[in-house]
CSV table of C-alpha atoms in Angstrom, one decimal:
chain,number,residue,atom,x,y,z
A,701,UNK,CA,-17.2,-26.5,23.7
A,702,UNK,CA,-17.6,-23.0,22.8
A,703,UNK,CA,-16.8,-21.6,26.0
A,704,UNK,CA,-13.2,-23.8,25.8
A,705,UNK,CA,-12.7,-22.9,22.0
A,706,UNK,CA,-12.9,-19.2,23.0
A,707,UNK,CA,-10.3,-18.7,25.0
A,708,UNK,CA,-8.0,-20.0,22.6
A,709,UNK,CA,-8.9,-17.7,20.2
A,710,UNK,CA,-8.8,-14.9,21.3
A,711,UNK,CA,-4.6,-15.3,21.3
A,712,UNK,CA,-1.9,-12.5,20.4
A,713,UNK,CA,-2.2,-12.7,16.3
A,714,UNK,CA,0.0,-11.1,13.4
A,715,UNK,CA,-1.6,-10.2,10.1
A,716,UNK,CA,-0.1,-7.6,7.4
A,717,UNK,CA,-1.9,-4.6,5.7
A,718,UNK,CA,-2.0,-5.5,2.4
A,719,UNK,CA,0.5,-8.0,1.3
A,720,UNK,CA,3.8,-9.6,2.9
A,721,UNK,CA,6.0,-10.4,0.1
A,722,UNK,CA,9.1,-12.4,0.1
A,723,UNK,CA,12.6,-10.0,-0.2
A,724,UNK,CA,10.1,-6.6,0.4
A,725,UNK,CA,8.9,-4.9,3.3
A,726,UNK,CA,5.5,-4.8,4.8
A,727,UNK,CA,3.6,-3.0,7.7
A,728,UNK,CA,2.2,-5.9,9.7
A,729,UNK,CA,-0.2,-5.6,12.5
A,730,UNK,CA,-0.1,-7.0,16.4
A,731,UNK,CA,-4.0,-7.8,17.4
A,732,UNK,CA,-3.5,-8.0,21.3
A,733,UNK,CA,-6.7,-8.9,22.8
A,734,UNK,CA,-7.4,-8.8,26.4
A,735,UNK,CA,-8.5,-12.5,27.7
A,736,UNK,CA,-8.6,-11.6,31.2
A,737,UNK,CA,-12.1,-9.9,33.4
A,738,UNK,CA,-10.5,-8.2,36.4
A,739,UNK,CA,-7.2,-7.2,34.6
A,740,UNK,CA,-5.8,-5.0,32.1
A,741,UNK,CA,-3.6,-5.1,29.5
A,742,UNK,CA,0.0,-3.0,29.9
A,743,UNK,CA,2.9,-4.3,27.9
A,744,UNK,CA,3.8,-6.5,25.1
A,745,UNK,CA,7.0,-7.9,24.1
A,746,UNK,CA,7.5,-9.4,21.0
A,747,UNK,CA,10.4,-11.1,20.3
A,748,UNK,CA,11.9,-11.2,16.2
A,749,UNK,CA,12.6,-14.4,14.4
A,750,UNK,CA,16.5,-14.9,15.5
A,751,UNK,CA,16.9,-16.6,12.3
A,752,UNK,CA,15.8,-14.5,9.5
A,753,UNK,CA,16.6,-11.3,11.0
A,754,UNK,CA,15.0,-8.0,9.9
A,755,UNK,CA,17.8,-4.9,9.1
A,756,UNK,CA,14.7,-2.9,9.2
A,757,UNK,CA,12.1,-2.5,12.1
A,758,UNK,CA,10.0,0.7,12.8
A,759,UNK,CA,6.9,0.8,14.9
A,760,UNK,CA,4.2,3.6,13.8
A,761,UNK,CA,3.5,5.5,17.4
A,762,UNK,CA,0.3,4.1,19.5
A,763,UNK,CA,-1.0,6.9,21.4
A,764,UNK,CA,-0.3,5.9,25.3
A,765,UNK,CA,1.9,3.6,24.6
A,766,UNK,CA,6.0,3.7,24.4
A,767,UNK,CA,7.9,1.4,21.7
A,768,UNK,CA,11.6,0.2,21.5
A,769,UNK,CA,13.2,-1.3,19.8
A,770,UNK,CA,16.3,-3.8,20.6
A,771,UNK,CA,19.0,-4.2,18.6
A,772,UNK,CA,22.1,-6.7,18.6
A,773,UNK,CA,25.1,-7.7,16.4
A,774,UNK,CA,25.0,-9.9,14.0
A,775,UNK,CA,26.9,-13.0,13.9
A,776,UNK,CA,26.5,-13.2,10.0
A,777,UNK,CA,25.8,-9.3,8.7
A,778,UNK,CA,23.4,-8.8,5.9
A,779,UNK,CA,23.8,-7.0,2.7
A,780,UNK,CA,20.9,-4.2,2.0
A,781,UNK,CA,21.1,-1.8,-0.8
A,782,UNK,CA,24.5,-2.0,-1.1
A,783,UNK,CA,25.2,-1.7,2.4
A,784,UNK,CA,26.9,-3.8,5.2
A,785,UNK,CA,24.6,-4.4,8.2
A,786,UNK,CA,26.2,-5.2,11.2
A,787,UNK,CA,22.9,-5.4,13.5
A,788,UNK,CA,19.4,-6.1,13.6
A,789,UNK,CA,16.3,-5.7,15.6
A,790,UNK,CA,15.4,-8.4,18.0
A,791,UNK,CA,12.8,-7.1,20.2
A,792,UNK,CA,10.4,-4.7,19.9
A,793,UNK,CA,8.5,-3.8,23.4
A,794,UNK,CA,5.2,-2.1,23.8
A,795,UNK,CA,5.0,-0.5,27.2
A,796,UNK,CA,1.8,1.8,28.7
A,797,UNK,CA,2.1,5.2,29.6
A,798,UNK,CA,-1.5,6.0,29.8
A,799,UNK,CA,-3.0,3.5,27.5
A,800,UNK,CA,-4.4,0.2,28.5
A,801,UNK,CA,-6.4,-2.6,27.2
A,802,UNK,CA,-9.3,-3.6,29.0
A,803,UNK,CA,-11.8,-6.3,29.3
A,804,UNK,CA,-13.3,-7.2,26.3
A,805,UNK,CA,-11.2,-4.8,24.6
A,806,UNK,CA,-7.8,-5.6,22.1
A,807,UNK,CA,-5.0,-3.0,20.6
A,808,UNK,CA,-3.3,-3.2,17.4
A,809,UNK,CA,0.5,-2.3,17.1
A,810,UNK,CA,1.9,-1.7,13.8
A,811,UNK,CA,5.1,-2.6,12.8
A,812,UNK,CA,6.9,-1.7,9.6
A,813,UNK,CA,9.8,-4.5,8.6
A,814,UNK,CA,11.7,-5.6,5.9
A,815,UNK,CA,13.3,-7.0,3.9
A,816,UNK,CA,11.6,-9.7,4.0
A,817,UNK,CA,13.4,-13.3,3.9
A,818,UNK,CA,12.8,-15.6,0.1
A,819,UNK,CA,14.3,-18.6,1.8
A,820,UNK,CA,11.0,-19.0,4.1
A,821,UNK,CA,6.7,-19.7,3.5
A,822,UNK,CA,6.5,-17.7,7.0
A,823,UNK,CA,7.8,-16.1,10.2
A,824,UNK,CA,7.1,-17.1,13.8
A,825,UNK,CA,7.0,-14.0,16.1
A,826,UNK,CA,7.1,-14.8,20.1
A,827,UNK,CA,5.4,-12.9,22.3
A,828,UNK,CA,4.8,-11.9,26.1
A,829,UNK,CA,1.7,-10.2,27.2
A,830,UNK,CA,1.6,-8.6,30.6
A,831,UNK,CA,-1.4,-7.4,32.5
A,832,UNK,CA,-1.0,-5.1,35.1
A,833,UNK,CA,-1.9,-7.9,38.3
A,834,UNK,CA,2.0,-8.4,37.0
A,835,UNK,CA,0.2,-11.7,35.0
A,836,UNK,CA,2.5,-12.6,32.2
A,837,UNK,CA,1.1,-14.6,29.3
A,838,UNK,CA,3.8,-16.4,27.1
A,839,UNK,CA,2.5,-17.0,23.4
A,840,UNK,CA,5.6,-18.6,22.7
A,841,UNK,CA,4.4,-22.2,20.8
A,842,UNK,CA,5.3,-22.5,17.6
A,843,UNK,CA,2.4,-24.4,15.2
A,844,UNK,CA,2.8,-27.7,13.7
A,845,UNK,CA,1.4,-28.2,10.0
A,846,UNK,CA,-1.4,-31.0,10.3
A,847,UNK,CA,-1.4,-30.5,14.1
A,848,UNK,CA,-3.7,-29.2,16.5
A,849,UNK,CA,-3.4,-25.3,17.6
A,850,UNK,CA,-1.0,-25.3,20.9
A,851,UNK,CA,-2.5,-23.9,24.0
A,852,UNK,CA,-0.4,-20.5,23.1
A,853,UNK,CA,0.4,-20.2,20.0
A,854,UNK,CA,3.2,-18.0,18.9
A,855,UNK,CA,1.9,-15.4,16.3
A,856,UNK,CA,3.0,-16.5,12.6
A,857,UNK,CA,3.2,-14.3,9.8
A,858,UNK,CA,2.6,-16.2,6.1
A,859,UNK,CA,4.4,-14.8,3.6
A,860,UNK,CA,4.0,-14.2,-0.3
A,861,UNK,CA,5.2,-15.1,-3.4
A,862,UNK,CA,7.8,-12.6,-4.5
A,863,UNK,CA,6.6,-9.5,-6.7
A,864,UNK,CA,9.6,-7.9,-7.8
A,865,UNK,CA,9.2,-4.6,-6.3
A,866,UNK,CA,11.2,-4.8,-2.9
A,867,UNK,CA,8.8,-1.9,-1.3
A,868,UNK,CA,5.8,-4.7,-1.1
A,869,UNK,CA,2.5,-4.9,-2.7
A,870,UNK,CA,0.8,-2.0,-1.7
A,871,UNK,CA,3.5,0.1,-3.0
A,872,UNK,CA,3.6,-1.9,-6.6
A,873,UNK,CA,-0.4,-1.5,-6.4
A,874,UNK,CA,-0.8,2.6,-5.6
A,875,UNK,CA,2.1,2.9,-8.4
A,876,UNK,CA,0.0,1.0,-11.3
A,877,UNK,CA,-2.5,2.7,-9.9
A,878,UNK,CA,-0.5,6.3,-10.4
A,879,UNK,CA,0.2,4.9,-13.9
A,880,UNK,CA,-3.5,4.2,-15.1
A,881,UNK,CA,-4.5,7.3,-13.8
A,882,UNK,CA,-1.5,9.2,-15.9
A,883,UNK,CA,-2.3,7.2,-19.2
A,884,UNK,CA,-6.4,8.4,-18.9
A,885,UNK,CA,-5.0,11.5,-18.0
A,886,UNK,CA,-2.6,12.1,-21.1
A,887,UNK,CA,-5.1,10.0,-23.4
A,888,UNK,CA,-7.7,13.1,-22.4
A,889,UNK,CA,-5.8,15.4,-23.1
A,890,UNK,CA,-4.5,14.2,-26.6
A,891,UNK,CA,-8.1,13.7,-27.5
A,892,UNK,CA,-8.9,17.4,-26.5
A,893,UNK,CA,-6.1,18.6,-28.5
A,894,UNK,CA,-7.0,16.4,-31.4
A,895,UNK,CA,-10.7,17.4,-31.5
A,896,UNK,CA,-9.8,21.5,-31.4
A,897,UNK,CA,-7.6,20.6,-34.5
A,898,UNK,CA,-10.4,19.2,-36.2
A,899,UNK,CA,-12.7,21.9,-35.0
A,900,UNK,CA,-10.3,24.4,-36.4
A,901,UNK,CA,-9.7,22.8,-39.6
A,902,UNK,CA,-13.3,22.0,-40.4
A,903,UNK,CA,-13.7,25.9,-39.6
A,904,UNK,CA,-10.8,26.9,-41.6
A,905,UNK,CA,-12.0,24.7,-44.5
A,906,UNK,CA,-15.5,26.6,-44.0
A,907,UNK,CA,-14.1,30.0,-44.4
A,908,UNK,CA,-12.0,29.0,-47.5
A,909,UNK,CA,-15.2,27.7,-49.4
A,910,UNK,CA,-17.3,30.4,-48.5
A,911,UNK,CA,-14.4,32.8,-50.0
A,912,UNK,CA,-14.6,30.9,-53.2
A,913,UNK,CA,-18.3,30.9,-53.7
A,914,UNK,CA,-18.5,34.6,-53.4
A,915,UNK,CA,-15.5,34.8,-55.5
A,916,UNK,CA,-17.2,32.7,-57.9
A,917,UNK,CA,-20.7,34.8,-58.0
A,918,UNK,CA,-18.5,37.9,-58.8
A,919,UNK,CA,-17.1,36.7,-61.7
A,920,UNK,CA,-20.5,35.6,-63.1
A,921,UNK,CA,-21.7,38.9,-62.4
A,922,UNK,CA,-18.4,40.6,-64.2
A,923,UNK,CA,-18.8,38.4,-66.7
A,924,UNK,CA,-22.0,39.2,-67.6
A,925,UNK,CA,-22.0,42.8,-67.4
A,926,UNK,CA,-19.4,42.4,-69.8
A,927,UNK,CA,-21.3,40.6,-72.7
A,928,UNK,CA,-24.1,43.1,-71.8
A,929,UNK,CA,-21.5,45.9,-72.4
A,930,UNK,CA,-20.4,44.2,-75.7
A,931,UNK,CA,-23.7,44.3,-77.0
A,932,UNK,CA,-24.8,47.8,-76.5
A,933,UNK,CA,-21.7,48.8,-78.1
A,934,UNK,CA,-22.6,47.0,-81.0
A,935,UNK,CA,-25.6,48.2,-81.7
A,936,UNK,CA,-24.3,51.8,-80.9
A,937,UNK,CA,-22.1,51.5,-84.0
A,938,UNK,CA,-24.9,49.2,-86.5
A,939,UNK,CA,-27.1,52.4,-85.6
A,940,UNK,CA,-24.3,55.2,-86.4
């Protein structure tokens, strides 16, 4: 039982980095694992939901391996940021020039898309996997809810509840982030500035009272050398 259950897998698989929410754009990862013990992995071909197309597509390079990506027109163009788009990607192919996966070995290809489609829970991506005995693996099945896995399932990609912010999850997430980190940051400082104010107005308040106690102690001192003064010139003129 294990040894049957393996095989099937260890299948091409699509997962995102971070979240894929509906109507934004996420990176998403293809996990291409080599099944086979006396061959190695040279190409992939993954083929874009026809029906929800993508305006955006942009793989992030994969050292010794080239990308492109194939466009066509669209029978029903999409509106993006204002904009009128008259294509969209369809395929996206991963091809060796150097790189290879080996036995026991897999390769992630990331893949930036968007905007995302709201009208759908998920999106099925087909792909072809070719290993360079000119074997072609066709994960092309498409799951059924409540049924078993097909032989070759077609990568599926679940998709999120919408956020609100168009550039995904991780992008809402590092800009709270940025936020929190401002508020601490401007909180700090107003606390700083408040506690030199009381610093300088306790010392302030210091230097005043000290000023009035010496004031004070010299008056008592005038004062008294006056009644002493008043006396002796008293007496001066009793005795005359």
């Amino acid at each position: 039982m294990f040894l049957l259950a393996g095989p099937a897998a260890a299948h091409v698989g699509v997962e995102p980095q971070g979240e894929a929410a509906k109507g934004g754009y996420a990176v998403i990862n293809f996990k291409v694992p080599n099944e086979r013990d006396d061959a190695s992995t040279t190409k992939l071909e993954v083929n874009l939901p026809a029906d929800h197309p993508l305006a955006s597509v942009m793989p992030q390079p994969v050292p010794g391996w080239k990308a492109v990506v194939t466009k066509e027109k669209l029978a029903k163009p999409l509106e993006m940021h204002g904009n009128t788009i008259a294509e969209a990607a369809t395929k996206v192919t991963w091809t060796s020039t150097g790189g290879k996966i080996g036995p026991g070995e897999f390769q992630q290809f990331p893949l930036s898309v968007g905007k995302l489609p709201e009208d759908t829970d998920q999106l099925v991506f087909k792909a072809l996997q070719t290993y360079d005995n000119k074997e072609v693996v066709r994960w092309i099945e498409e799951p059924k809810e409540g049924a078993e896995e097909p032989e070759s399932p077609a990568p599926v990609l679940k998709l999120g509840a919408a956020t609100g912010d168009e550039h995904g999850g991780a992008g809402h997430d590092a800009s709270a982030g940025a936020d929190a980190e401002a508020e601490k940051a401007t909180a700090k400082t107003a606390a700083q500035q408040n506690g030199a104010t009381e610093t300088a107005s306790a010392g302030s308040g210091g230097g005043s009272d000290t000023t009035a106690r010496v004031l004070g102690i010299a008056g008592i001192v005038v004062g008294v050398a006056g009644v002493a003064f008043g006396v002796l010139a008293g007496r001066r003129r009793t005795t005359t």
